Short mmCIF file of C-alpha atoms and ligand atoms in Angstrom, two decimals:
data_model
loop_
_atom_site.label_atom_id
_atom_site.label_comp_id
_atom_site.label_asym_id
_atom_site.label_seq_id
_atom_site.Cartn_x
_atom_site.Cartn_y
_atom_site.Cartn_z
CA MET A 1 -10.18 33.38 -15.38
CA LEU A 2 -12.00 31.24 -17.89
CA LEU A 3 -9.87 28.95 -20.06
CA GLU A 4 -10.54 28.97 -23.79
CA GLU A 5 -13.27 26.55 -24.87
CA PRO A 6 -12.03 24.07 -27.49
CA ILE A 7 -15.53 23.72 -28.98
CA LYS A 8 -16.61 27.01 -30.50
CA GLU A 9 -19.58 25.91 -32.59
CA ALA A 10 -21.96 22.99 -32.20
CA LYS A 11 -20.43 19.86 -33.70
CA THR A 12 -22.10 16.98 -35.43
CA VAL A 13 -20.94 13.78 -33.76
CA ARG A 14 -20.30 11.02 -36.27
CA ASN A 15 -19.69 7.33 -35.96
CA TYR A 16 -16.25 5.97 -36.84
CA ILE A 17 -16.77 2.73 -38.70
CA GLY A 18 -14.24 0.81 -40.79
CA GLY A 19 -11.99 3.86 -41.00
CA GLU A 20 -14.80 6.15 -42.25
CA TRP A 21 -16.73 8.94 -40.52
CA VAL A 22 -20.44 8.36 -41.02
CA GLU A 23 -23.66 9.90 -39.76
CA PRO A 24 -25.74 7.69 -37.47
CA ARG A 25 -29.04 6.78 -39.13
CA GLY A 26 -31.23 7.63 -36.10
CA LYS A 27 -32.63 10.94 -34.94
CA PRO A 28 -30.08 13.35 -33.42
CA VAL A 29 -30.29 14.79 -29.90
CA ASP A 30 -28.52 17.82 -28.47
CA VAL A 31 -25.50 17.63 -26.20
CA VAL A 32 -25.69 20.59 -23.83
CA ASN A 33 -22.84 22.03 -21.76
CA PRO A 34 -24.34 21.69 -18.26
CA ALA A 35 -22.63 24.83 -16.97
CA THR A 36 -23.44 27.29 -19.74
CA GLY A 37 -26.61 25.68 -21.07
CA ARG A 38 -25.21 26.03 -24.59
CA THR A 39 -25.67 23.25 -27.17
CA ILE A 40 -22.20 22.04 -28.08
CA ALA A 41 -23.09 19.13 -30.34
CA THR A 42 -25.78 16.96 -31.82
CA VAL A 43 -25.42 13.21 -31.78
CA GLY A 44 -27.47 10.71 -33.75
CA ASN A 45 -29.05 7.69 -32.17
CA SER A 46 -27.47 4.83 -34.14
CA THR A 47 -29.63 1.98 -35.34
CA ARG A 48 -28.95 -1.75 -35.46
CA GLU A 49 -27.88 -1.27 -39.07
CA ASP A 50 -25.20 1.19 -37.94
CA LEU A 51 -24.02 -1.30 -35.37
CA ASP A 52 -24.07 -4.09 -37.95
CA ASP A 53 -21.87 -2.02 -40.25
CA ALA A 54 -19.38 -1.54 -37.42
CA VAL A 55 -19.31 -5.20 -36.42
CA LYS A 56 -18.89 -6.23 -40.06
CA ALA A 57 -15.96 -3.83 -40.44
CA ALA A 58 -14.41 -5.09 -37.20
CA ARG A 59 -14.92 -8.72 -38.15
CA ALA A 60 -13.32 -8.07 -41.55
CA ALA A 61 -10.30 -6.40 -39.95
CA PHE A 62 -9.77 -9.12 -37.35
CA PRO A 63 -7.89 -11.84 -39.33
CA GLU A 64 -5.18 -9.45 -40.50
CA TRP A 65 -4.98 -7.63 -37.16
CA ARG A 66 -4.58 -10.78 -35.11
CA ARG A 67 -1.78 -11.91 -37.46
CA THR A 68 -0.03 -8.53 -37.06
CA THR A 69 2.79 -9.13 -34.58
CA ALA A 70 2.19 -8.02 -31.01
CA MET A 71 5.21 -5.69 -31.33
CA ALA A 72 3.75 -4.00 -34.43
CA ARG A 73 0.38 -3.58 -32.72
CA SER A 74 2.13 -2.11 -29.73
CA ARG A 75 4.01 0.37 -31.90
CA ILE A 76 0.66 1.86 -32.96
CA LEU A 77 -0.33 2.11 -29.30
CA PHE A 78 2.91 3.99 -28.56
CA ARG A 79 1.99 6.47 -31.34
CA PHE A 80 -1.52 6.71 -29.93
CA LYS A 81 -0.14 7.48 -26.46
CA GLU A 82 2.08 10.22 -27.93
CA LEU A 83 -0.91 11.81 -29.68
CA LEU A 84 -2.94 11.71 -26.47
CA GLU A 85 -0.12 13.55 -24.68
CA GLN A 86 0.06 16.15 -27.45
CA ASN A 87 -3.69 16.76 -27.19
CA PHE A 88 -3.89 16.38 -23.41
CA GLU A 89 -5.28 19.84 -22.62
CA GLU A 90 -7.82 19.86 -25.45
CA LEU A 91 -9.09 16.41 -24.45
CA SER A 92 -9.44 17.59 -20.84
CA ARG A 93 -11.32 20.76 -21.73
CA ILE A 94 -13.73 18.80 -23.94
CA GLN A 95 -14.58 16.62 -20.93
CA THR A 96 -15.33 19.68 -18.84
CA MET A 97 -17.56 21.07 -21.58
CA GLU A 98 -19.54 17.88 -22.14
CA HIS A 99 -19.73 16.68 -18.54
CA GLY A 100 -19.32 19.72 -16.27
CA LYS A 101 -16.42 18.49 -14.10
CA CYS A 102 -13.66 20.94 -13.08
CA ILE A 103 -10.70 21.18 -15.40
CA ASP A 104 -8.31 19.58 -12.89
CA GLU A 105 -10.66 16.63 -12.53
CA SER A 106 -10.73 16.34 -16.32
CA ARG A 107 -6.94 16.47 -16.45
CA GLY A 108 -6.83 13.69 -13.86
CA GLU A 109 -9.24 11.67 -16.00
CA THR A 110 -7.14 12.19 -19.11
CA ARG A 111 -4.01 11.09 -17.24
CA ARG A 112 -5.69 7.94 -15.90
CA GLY A 113 -6.94 7.10 -19.39
CA ILE A 114 -3.50 7.51 -20.94
CA GLU A 115 -1.98 5.30 -18.24
CA ASN A 116 -4.06 2.42 -19.54
CA VAL A 117 -2.63 2.95 -23.03
CA GLU A 118 0.85 2.95 -21.48
CA VAL A 119 0.25 -0.33 -19.68
CA ALA A 120 -1.22 -1.88 -22.84
CA CYS A 121 1.97 -0.90 -24.71
CA GLY A 122 3.64 -3.67 -22.67
CA THR A 123 1.31 -6.31 -24.09
CA PRO A 124 3.93 -8.15 -26.20
CA MET A 125 5.56 -9.28 -22.96
CA LEU A 126 2.48 -9.36 -20.75
CA MET A 127 0.60 -11.69 -23.10
CA GLN A 128 3.30 -14.33 -23.35
CA GLY A 129 2.02 -17.81 -22.64
CA TYR A 130 3.75 -20.49 -20.57
CA HIS A 131 5.28 -23.80 -21.45
CA SER A 132 6.17 -27.19 -20.00
CA GLN A 133 8.62 -29.44 -21.75
CA ASP A 134 7.99 -33.19 -21.29
CA ILE A 135 4.74 -32.74 -19.39
CA ALA A 136 4.37 -36.43 -20.16
CA SER A 137 6.94 -38.59 -21.79
CA GLY A 138 7.82 -36.94 -25.14
CA ILE A 139 4.96 -34.47 -24.89
CA ASP A 140 5.25 -30.67 -24.64
CA GLU A 141 2.39 -28.43 -23.67
CA TRP A 142 1.90 -24.68 -23.69
CA VAL A 143 -0.62 -21.89 -23.45
CA ILE A 144 -1.16 -19.58 -26.40
CA PRO A 145 -3.20 -16.51 -25.34
CA SER A 146 -5.38 -15.94 -28.42
CA PRO A 147 -7.63 -13.01 -29.32
CA LEU A 148 -11.31 -13.77 -29.72
CA GLY A 149 -12.61 -11.32 -32.33
CA VAL A 150 -14.84 -8.31 -31.73
CA PHE A 151 -15.64 -6.76 -28.33
CA GLY A 152 -18.35 -4.25 -27.45
CA ILE A 153 -17.35 -1.56 -24.97
CA ILE A 154 -20.19 0.36 -23.30
CA GLY A 155 -19.45 3.50 -21.29
CA PRO A 156 -21.31 5.57 -18.67
CA PHE A 157 -21.69 9.35 -18.59
CA ASN A 158 -19.49 10.15 -15.60
CA PHE A 159 -16.01 9.47 -17.04
CA PRO A 160 -16.59 9.98 -20.76
CA PHE A 161 -12.96 9.79 -21.86
CA MET A 162 -11.27 7.41 -19.41
CA ILE A 163 -13.65 4.52 -18.94
CA PRO A 164 -13.57 3.06 -22.47
CA LEU A 165 -9.77 3.14 -22.05
CA TRP A 166 -10.02 0.68 -19.15
CA SER A 167 -10.78 -1.88 -21.87
CA ALA A 168 -10.09 -0.79 -25.46
CA PRO A 169 -6.27 -0.53 -25.40
CA TYR A 170 -5.94 -4.05 -23.97
CA ALA A 171 -8.47 -5.46 -26.43
CA VAL A 172 -6.69 -4.12 -29.50
CA ALA A 173 -3.19 -4.77 -28.13
CA THR A 174 -4.05 -8.46 -27.82
CA GLY A 175 -5.30 -8.60 -31.42
CA ASN A 176 -9.05 -8.00 -31.06
CA CYS A 177 -11.15 -5.29 -32.69
CA VAL A 178 -13.49 -3.02 -30.75
CA VAL A 179 -16.80 -1.24 -31.11
CA ILE A 180 -17.10 1.49 -28.47
CA LYS A 181 -20.48 2.90 -27.53
CA PRO A 182 -20.00 6.05 -25.46
CA SER A 183 -22.81 7.38 -23.30
CA SER A 184 -24.94 9.49 -25.64
CA GLU A 185 -24.90 12.22 -22.98
CA VAL A 186 -21.15 12.80 -23.44
CA PRO A 187 -19.96 11.63 -26.88
CA LEU A 188 -17.42 14.34 -27.71
CA SER A 189 -14.22 13.18 -26.06
CA GLN A 190 -14.75 9.70 -27.53
CA MET A 191 -15.11 11.24 -30.99
CA ARG A 192 -11.79 13.05 -30.47
CA LEU A 193 -10.27 9.81 -29.17
CA ALA A 194 -11.36 7.98 -32.34
CA GLU A 195 -9.83 10.76 -34.47
CA LEU A 196 -6.54 10.22 -32.65
CA ALA A 197 -6.84 6.43 -33.02
CA GLU A 198 -7.20 7.01 -36.75
CA GLU A 199 -4.17 9.30 -36.78
CA ALA A 200 -2.14 6.76 -34.79
CA GLY A 201 -2.64 4.30 -37.64
CA PHE A 202 -4.94 1.54 -36.42
CA PRO A 203 -6.03 -0.23 -39.62
CA PRO A 204 -9.65 0.47 -40.66
CA GLY A 205 -12.09 -1.63 -38.65
CA VAL A 206 -9.86 -2.22 -35.61
CA TRP A 207 -11.17 0.77 -33.62
CA ASN A 208 -14.84 1.70 -34.18
CA THR A 209 -17.15 4.09 -32.34
CA VAL A 210 -20.92 3.86 -32.63
CA ASN A 211 -22.97 6.50 -30.82
CA GLY A 212 -26.41 5.96 -29.42
CA GLY A 213 -28.27 4.30 -26.59
CA ARG A 214 -30.25 1.22 -25.85
CA LEU A 215 -30.72 0.15 -29.49
CA VAL A 216 -26.96 -0.16 -29.92
CA VAL A 217 -26.54 -1.98 -26.60
CA ASP A 218 -29.34 -4.44 -27.40
CA GLY A 219 -27.79 -4.95 -30.82
CA MET A 220 -24.41 -5.73 -29.25
CA LEU A 221 -25.92 -8.20 -26.80
CA ASP A 222 -27.69 -10.08 -29.58
CA HIS A 223 -24.91 -9.93 -32.14
CA ARG A 224 -23.41 -13.29 -33.04
CA ASP A 225 -20.14 -11.69 -34.11
CA ILE A 226 -19.49 -9.96 -30.80
CA SER A 227 -17.48 -12.23 -28.50
CA GLY A 228 -17.71 -10.23 -25.32
CA ILE A 229 -18.79 -7.03 -23.64
CA THR A 230 -17.32 -4.68 -21.10
CA PHE A 231 -19.94 -2.48 -19.49
CA VAL A 232 -19.63 0.29 -16.91
CA GLY A 233 -22.85 1.85 -15.65
CA SER A 234 -25.70 1.45 -13.19
CA THR A 235 -26.56 -1.80 -11.40
CA PRO A 236 -30.05 -2.28 -12.87
CA VAL A 237 -28.67 -2.11 -16.42
CA GLY A 238 -25.43 -3.98 -15.67
CA ARG A 239 -27.03 -6.83 -13.77
CA ASP A 240 -30.49 -7.21 -15.29
CA VAL A 241 -29.68 -6.38 -18.92
CA ILE A 242 -25.98 -6.84 -19.67
CA TYR A 243 -24.90 -9.70 -17.40
CA LYS A 244 -28.13 -11.63 -17.89
CA ARG A 245 -28.17 -11.33 -21.66
CA CYS A 246 -24.46 -12.13 -22.01
CA GLY A 247 -25.16 -15.34 -20.08
CA GLU A 248 -27.99 -16.18 -22.43
CA THR A 249 -25.99 -15.48 -25.57
CA GLY A 250 -22.71 -17.01 -24.36
CA LYS A 251 -20.57 -13.87 -24.33
CA ARG A 252 -17.83 -13.19 -21.84
CA VAL A 253 -18.61 -10.13 -19.79
CA ILE A 254 -17.34 -7.58 -17.32
CA ALA A 255 -20.10 -5.46 -15.78
CA GLN A 256 -18.90 -2.73 -13.38
CA CYS A 257 -21.90 -1.22 -11.68
CA GLY A 258 -23.25 1.14 -9.03
CA ALA A 259 -21.99 1.87 -5.54
CA LYS A 260 -22.64 3.32 -2.12
CA ASN A 261 -19.22 3.79 -0.57
CA CYS A 262 -18.50 4.33 3.10
CA LEU A 263 -15.65 6.26 4.56
CA VAL A 264 -14.96 5.30 8.19
CA VAL A 265 -13.21 7.84 10.42
CA MET A 266 -11.57 6.59 13.62
CA PRO A 267 -10.88 8.99 16.52
CA ASP A 268 -7.12 8.60 15.95
CA ALA A 269 -7.33 9.82 12.33
CA ASN A 270 -5.26 12.75 11.11
CA VAL A 271 -8.09 15.29 11.09
CA GLY A 272 -6.70 17.81 8.59
CA ALA A 273 -5.74 15.20 5.99
CA THR A 274 -8.99 13.28 6.50
CA ILE A 275 -11.18 16.33 5.95
CA GLN A 276 -9.28 17.21 2.80
CA ALA A 277 -9.67 13.65 1.49
CA CYS A 278 -13.39 13.70 2.36
CA GLN A 279 -13.91 16.91 0.45
CA THR A 280 -12.50 15.40 -2.75
CA SER A 281 -14.13 12.04 -2.25
CA PHE A 282 -17.68 13.26 -1.53
CA PHE A 283 -17.77 16.33 -3.73
CA GLY A 284 -15.16 15.80 -6.47
CA ASN A 285 -16.75 15.23 -9.89
CA THR A 286 -19.89 16.62 -8.17
CA GLY A 287 -20.29 13.27 -6.43
CA GLN A 288 -20.73 11.51 -9.77
CA ARG A 289 -18.08 8.85 -9.25
CA CYS A 290 -18.56 5.16 -8.64
CA LEU A 291 -15.78 5.53 -6.07
CA ALA A 292 -17.16 8.71 -4.47
CA ALA A 293 -17.79 8.39 -0.77
CA ALA A 294 -21.50 8.61 0.08
CA ASN A 295 -21.71 7.67 3.77
CA LEU A 296 -19.32 9.09 6.34
CA ILE A 297 -19.22 6.88 9.43
CA VAL A 298 -17.60 8.59 12.39
CA VAL A 299 -16.48 6.36 15.26
CA GLY A 300 -15.87 7.98 18.65
CA GLU A 301 -17.08 10.21 21.41
CA ASP A 302 -19.24 13.35 21.10
CA GLY A 303 -16.27 15.70 21.62
CA PHE A 304 -14.30 14.28 18.71
CA TYR A 305 -17.39 14.11 16.50
CA LYS A 306 -18.45 17.73 17.12
CA ASN A 307 -15.02 19.23 16.41
CA PHE A 308 -14.51 17.05 13.35
CA MET A 309 -17.89 17.88 11.81
CA ALA A 310 -17.71 21.59 12.63
CA THR A 311 -14.42 21.88 10.71
CA MET A 312 -15.74 19.71 7.90
CA ILE A 313 -18.93 21.77 7.40
CA GLU A 314 -17.03 25.04 7.45
CA ARG A 315 -14.52 23.81 4.85
CA VAL A 316 -17.17 22.39 2.57
CA ARG A 317 -19.35 25.50 2.84
CA GLN A 318 -16.52 27.50 1.31
CA MET A 319 -16.19 25.35 -1.80
CA LYS A 320 -16.48 27.38 -5.00
CA VAL A 321 -19.15 26.13 -7.38
CA GLY A 322 -19.23 27.23 -11.03
CA TYR A 323 -18.06 26.49 -14.55
CA GLY A 324 -15.19 24.00 -14.48
CA LEU A 325 -13.16 25.88 -17.12
CA ASP A 326 -12.51 28.50 -14.44
CA GLU A 327 -9.46 27.07 -12.67
CA SER A 328 -10.47 28.51 -9.29
CA ILE A 329 -13.70 26.48 -9.27
CA GLN A 330 -13.81 23.44 -6.95
CA MET A 331 -17.09 21.89 -8.04
CA GLY A 332 -18.99 21.98 -11.33
CA PRO A 333 -22.67 21.30 -12.07
CA LEU A 334 -24.33 17.91 -12.29
CA ARG A 335 -24.51 16.50 -15.83
CA ASP A 336 -28.00 17.85 -16.52
CA ARG A 337 -31.25 19.12 -15.09
CA ALA A 338 -32.76 15.64 -14.68
CA LYS A 339 -29.81 14.58 -12.54
CA LYS A 340 -30.11 17.71 -10.43
CA GLU A 341 -33.81 17.01 -9.88
CA ARG A 342 -33.07 13.41 -8.96
CA VAL A 343 -30.47 14.43 -6.35
CA SER A 344 -32.70 17.24 -5.02
CA GLY A 345 -35.42 14.61 -4.63
CA TYR A 346 -33.09 12.63 -2.36
CA ILE A 347 -32.47 15.78 -0.28
CA ASP A 348 -36.26 16.06 0.21
CA VAL A 349 -36.40 12.39 1.23
CA GLY A 350 -33.56 12.85 3.74
CA VAL A 351 -35.39 15.75 5.37
CA LYS A 352 -38.67 13.78 5.47
CA GLU A 353 -36.95 10.80 7.04
CA GLY A 354 -35.66 12.98 9.87
CA ALA A 355 -31.99 13.51 9.02
CA ARG A 356 -30.52 16.89 9.96
CA LEU A 357 -29.67 19.05 6.93
CA SER A 358 -26.47 20.78 8.09
CA LEU A 359 -25.56 22.18 4.67
CA ASP A 360 -28.18 22.63 1.96
CA GLY A 361 -26.68 22.56 -1.54
CA ARG A 362 -29.90 23.88 -3.03
CA LEU A 363 -29.02 27.30 -1.61
CA VAL A 364 -25.58 27.43 -3.21
CA LYS A 365 -24.26 30.63 -4.77
CA ILE A 366 -22.78 29.98 -8.21
CA ILE A 367 -19.60 31.85 -9.18
CA GLY A 368 -20.25 33.58 -12.54
CA ALA A 369 -23.40 34.24 -14.52
CA TYR A 370 -24.65 30.81 -15.54
CA PRO A 371 -28.12 29.31 -15.71
CA GLU A 372 -28.94 27.38 -12.55
CA THR A 373 -30.23 24.39 -14.50
CA ALA A 374 -27.77 21.77 -13.32
CA PHE A 375 -25.93 23.36 -10.42
CA LEU A 376 -26.34 21.97 -6.93
CA GLY A 377 -23.97 22.75 -4.08
CA PRO A 378 -22.38 20.36 -1.58
CA THR A 379 -24.94 19.00 0.87
CA ILE A 380 -24.37 17.46 4.31
CA PHE A 381 -26.86 15.45 6.35
CA GLU A 382 -26.12 14.53 9.98
CA ASP A 383 -28.04 12.20 12.30
CA VAL A 384 -28.46 9.71 9.48
CA GLU A 385 -29.55 6.20 10.44
CA PRO A 386 -28.33 3.15 8.44
CA SER A 387 -31.93 2.29 7.51
CA MET A 388 -32.66 5.67 5.87
CA THR A 389 -33.01 5.87 2.10
CA ILE A 390 -30.19 8.41 1.83
CA ALA A 391 -27.86 5.95 3.61
CA GLN A 392 -28.83 3.02 1.41
CA GLU A 393 -29.45 4.12 -2.18
CA GLU A 394 -26.93 5.40 -4.69
CA ILE A 395 -27.63 9.15 -4.95
CA PHE A 396 -24.78 9.89 -7.36
CA GLY A 397 -24.48 13.53 -6.44
CA PRO A 398 -22.76 15.85 -3.92
CA VAL A 399 -24.50 14.59 -0.80
CA MET A 400 -22.69 13.45 2.35
CA SER A 401 -24.71 11.34 4.79
CA VAL A 402 -23.07 11.26 8.21
CA LEU A 403 -23.64 8.27 10.51
CA ARG A 404 -22.15 7.42 13.85
CA ALA A 405 -20.81 4.15 15.21
CA GLY A 406 -19.64 3.16 18.69
CA THR A 407 -16.90 0.79 17.54
CA LEU A 408 -14.99 -0.18 14.41
CA ASP A 409 -16.96 -3.44 14.20
CA GLU A 410 -20.21 -1.50 14.24
CA ALA A 411 -18.88 0.69 11.40
CA ILE A 412 -17.87 -2.40 9.40
CA GLU A 413 -21.34 -3.83 9.95
CA ILE A 414 -22.88 -0.69 8.44
CA CYS A 415 -20.52 -0.92 5.44
CA ASN A 416 -21.33 -4.58 4.91
CA SER A 417 -25.09 -4.09 5.21
CA SER A 418 -25.01 -2.27 1.86
CA PRO A 419 -25.93 -4.31 -1.22
CA TYR A 420 -22.93 -2.66 -2.92
CA GLY A 421 -19.21 -3.27 -2.38
CA ASN A 422 -17.15 -0.96 -4.53
CA GLY A 423 -14.79 1.26 -2.53
CA HIS A 424 -14.93 1.49 1.26
CA SER A 425 -12.14 3.25 3.13
CA ILE A 426 -10.89 3.82 6.67
CA PHE A 427 -9.04 6.82 8.12
CA THR A 428 -6.89 5.97 11.11
CA SER A 429 -3.32 6.06 12.41
CA SER A 430 -3.61 2.55 13.84
CA GLY A 431 -2.20 -0.45 11.97
CA PRO A 432 -4.45 -2.95 13.75
CA TYR A 433 -7.60 -0.94 12.95
CA ALA A 434 -6.55 -0.64 9.32
CA ARG A 435 -5.79 -4.34 9.05
CA HIS A 436 -9.03 -5.36 10.74
CA PHE A 437 -11.01 -3.13 8.39
CA GLN A 438 -9.21 -4.33 5.28
CA ASN A 439 -9.76 -7.97 6.18
CA ASN A 440 -13.40 -7.70 7.16
CA VAL A 441 -15.05 -5.20 4.87
CA ASP A 442 -16.81 -6.49 1.73
CA SER A 443 -15.41 -4.20 -0.91
CA GLY A 444 -13.67 -4.76 -4.23
CA ASN A 445 -11.37 -1.81 -3.58
CA VAL A 446 -10.37 -1.02 0.02
CA GLY A 447 -8.65 2.14 1.17
CA VAL A 448 -6.57 3.06 4.20
CA ASN A 449 -6.28 6.84 4.47
CA ILE A 450 -7.32 7.09 0.80
CA GLY A 451 -10.44 9.02 -0.20
CA ILE A 452 -10.96 7.65 -3.69
CA VAL A 453 -9.78 4.07 -3.93
CA ALA A 454 -9.28 3.99 -7.69
CA PRO A 455 -6.81 1.32 -8.76
CA MET A 456 -4.05 2.45 -11.10
CA ALA A 457 -3.96 0.98 -14.60
CA LEU A 458 -1.50 -1.76 -13.48
CA PHE A 459 -4.14 -3.19 -11.13
CA PRO A 460 -7.59 -4.68 -11.75
CA PHE A 461 -10.59 -2.47 -11.06
CA GLY A 462 -12.43 -4.50 -8.43
CA GLY A 463 -16.00 -4.55 -7.17
CA MET A 464 -18.14 -6.90 -5.07
CA LYS A 465 -21.82 -7.72 -4.57
CA ASP A 466 -24.10 -5.43 -6.63
CA SER A 467 -21.13 -3.36 -7.77
CA PHE A 468 -19.65 -5.98 -10.07
CA PHE A 469 -20.79 -8.88 -12.21
CA GLY A 470 -18.20 -11.09 -13.86
CA VAL A 471 -14.92 -12.76 -12.93
CA LEU A 472 -11.99 -10.97 -14.55
CA HIS A 473 -11.69 -7.18 -14.35
CA THR A 474 -10.76 -4.26 -16.57
CA GLN A 475 -7.21 -2.81 -16.49
CA GLY A 476 -3.80 -4.46 -16.32
CA ARG A 477 -3.13 -8.19 -16.49
CA GLU A 478 -6.73 -9.20 -15.86
CA ALA A 479 -7.85 -7.23 -18.91
CA LEU A 480 -5.31 -9.14 -20.99
CA ARG A 481 -6.75 -12.40 -19.67
CA PHE A 482 -10.29 -11.22 -20.40
CA PHE A 483 -9.52 -10.33 -23.99
CA THR A 484 -7.73 -13.61 -24.79
CA GLU A 485 -8.60 -17.27 -24.69
CA SER A 486 -5.96 -19.57 -23.19
CA LYS A 487 -5.57 -21.91 -26.07
CA VAL A 488 -3.60 -24.98 -24.91
CA ALA A 489 -1.33 -26.69 -27.41
CA ILE A 490 -0.16 -30.25 -26.73
CA GLN A 491 2.42 -31.82 -29.04
CA ARG A 492 4.05 -35.18 -29.51
CA TRP A 493 6.30 -36.04 -32.43
CA PHE A 494 6.71 -39.67 -33.53
P1 LIG B 1 -26.43 3.81 -17.11
O1 LIG B 1 -26.55 2.42 -16.63
O2 LIG B 1 -27.65 4.64 -17.20
O3 LIG B 1 -25.79 3.84 -18.59
C1 LIG B 1 -24.60 3.14 -18.89
C2 LIG B 1 -24.61 2.76 -20.37
O4 LIG B 1 -25.69 1.85 -20.62
C3 LIG B 1 -24.81 3.95 -21.30
O5 LIG B 1 -23.96 3.80 -22.41
C4 LIG B 1 -26.28 3.87 -21.68
O6 LIG B 1 -26.51 4.38 -22.99
C5 LIG B 1 -26.58 2.39 -21.61
N1 LIG B 1 -27.95 2.10 -21.15
C6 LIG B 1 -28.70 2.82 -20.27
N2 LIG B 1 -29.88 2.22 -20.05
C7 LIG B 1 -29.90 1.09 -20.79
C8 LIG B 1 -30.84 0.04 -20.99
N3 LIG B 1 -32.01 0.03 -20.36
N4 LIG B 1 -30.52 -0.96 -21.82
C9 LIG B 1 -29.33 -0.97 -22.45
N5 LIG B 1 -28.40 0.01 -22.31
C10 LIG B 1 -28.66 1.01 -21.49
O7 LIG B 1 -25.32 4.52 -16.20
P2 LIG B 1 -24.89 6.05 -16.20
O8 LIG B 1 -25.97 6.86 -15.57
O9 LIG B 1 -24.38 6.44 -17.54
O10 LIG B 1 -23.63 5.98 -15.22
C11 LIG B 1 -23.73 6.09 -13.82
C12 LIG B 1 -23.65 4.74 -13.15
O11 LIG B 1 -22.44 4.09 -13.52
C13 LIG B 1 -23.62 4.84 -11.64
O12 LIG B 1 -24.45 3.85 -11.10
C14 LIG B 1 -22.16 4.57 -11.29
O13 LIG B 1 -21.94 4.06 -10.00
C15 LIG B 1 -21.80 3.59 -12.35
N6 LIG B 1 -20.35 3.53 -12.57
C16 LIG B 1 -19.70 2.42 -12.13
C17 LIG B 1 -18.31 2.34 -12.27
C18 LIG B 1 -17.57 1.15 -11.77
O14 LIG B 1 -16.42 0.98 -12.12
N7 LIG B 1 -18.16 0.30 -10.95
C19 LIG B 1 -17.62 3.40 -12.87
C20 LIG B 1 -18.33 4.50 -13.32
C21 LIG B 1 -19.71 4.56 -13.16
#
């Protein structure tokens, strides 16, 4: 049964600047529900002037906001969290409509986003500095974590609601103001989030949302009044545009980027639980997760491999693909036609390079009467070699590439040959295997019997090699460090 859609008529997405709702100056584009093909909104492409207005408003709000006590700031966050809970289901359904993911995946995203607000509510205690009395004779010294001003927060399309919340709650809780630029492909849940931020009572200018694309990002990178940027998106943009330009303009930066995650299966793994975890990891969110598994590396003899893969293919073949507002659906469409074509292109490449196509997602049967524009079923390639394109490049879609390794060390070597290092995982019932893997794999997040190694809000969201550029991370304590300068006060009284 289809759940009720919260968006009945196409909306006009506005910017939220200095406590006002304003139309972006640039030309609007349509936001299309990838499952139904229906236009659900139009969103303007903001100009540098729009961004300037937002930064001015944020800059103007900063002196008063930083002087507001941490407890008073936190009280607004508590109200915000309450409003997010009250609107939990609506927020989740909006994500399904703008992105295509299944409703349960959207609910998971909403929950993970709210958890960051909850952790940020503890900022009054978490941001306390430290102190030494008589560090030298008659001299006391202490650290005062101090907000820096205005931060730009740039989001990707794949987690429209949650990802800005890896940063924004911590930024405002520590006394900064934010300008959020959602992905222009999925601006609706961020518009709803800004409405709830307004209702929670953030003073005008503390929380701003500016919609658009590259113009806004370039404007942020050049802006003298932006102290730092958090970016989540692809490696070419994160590394070559964001990280580089922040270095040139002296801004602090967190750039969380692309991935190609490996899931290693040892012959002593719990087969049932491993297959279930693989299904969610490879095909959840239609493979559009930075922590989605992309390469499955099976270690062991032919007998184990054949049984394991036969069960896997059968289970995956039965996955129900359709509109995510139908609760029985297990996989939604890709975000749009261009993404489907891109992923289909990789399937062609895999076939050309000689991998065996054991399950072809292009032949999938969709549940319900929807246009086929963005739907692509789960796809499995076997006999994949580490050097093949489908084993190396980020496909960002529901494609499993299966490789084989003779030993755990060989499997680790395959993992570490990737330029990325975001979320590799091992499935085993052996402590020594798990420990060896954990200690030797180059990955910012490492899993043992975990399919999607997403750190909870209390922990930093890691990443290594081409998956991350920066030092501190989003979420938890590290986010608090990122959004504050450790001002050191040294005092002597004569
Ligand atoms: P993207 O890099 O295309 O876009 C990210 C943001 O940058 C968007 O807001 C977009 O408007 C902007 N942008 C795009 N091109 C730009 C340019 N040339 N100059 C300036 N700004 C530009 O990424 P996407 O397709 O939205 O997201 C998917 C990517 O994000 C994948 O590579 C995925 O692995 C990655 N991702 C990483 C993490 C992580 O934590 N490491 C989490 C989620 C997604």
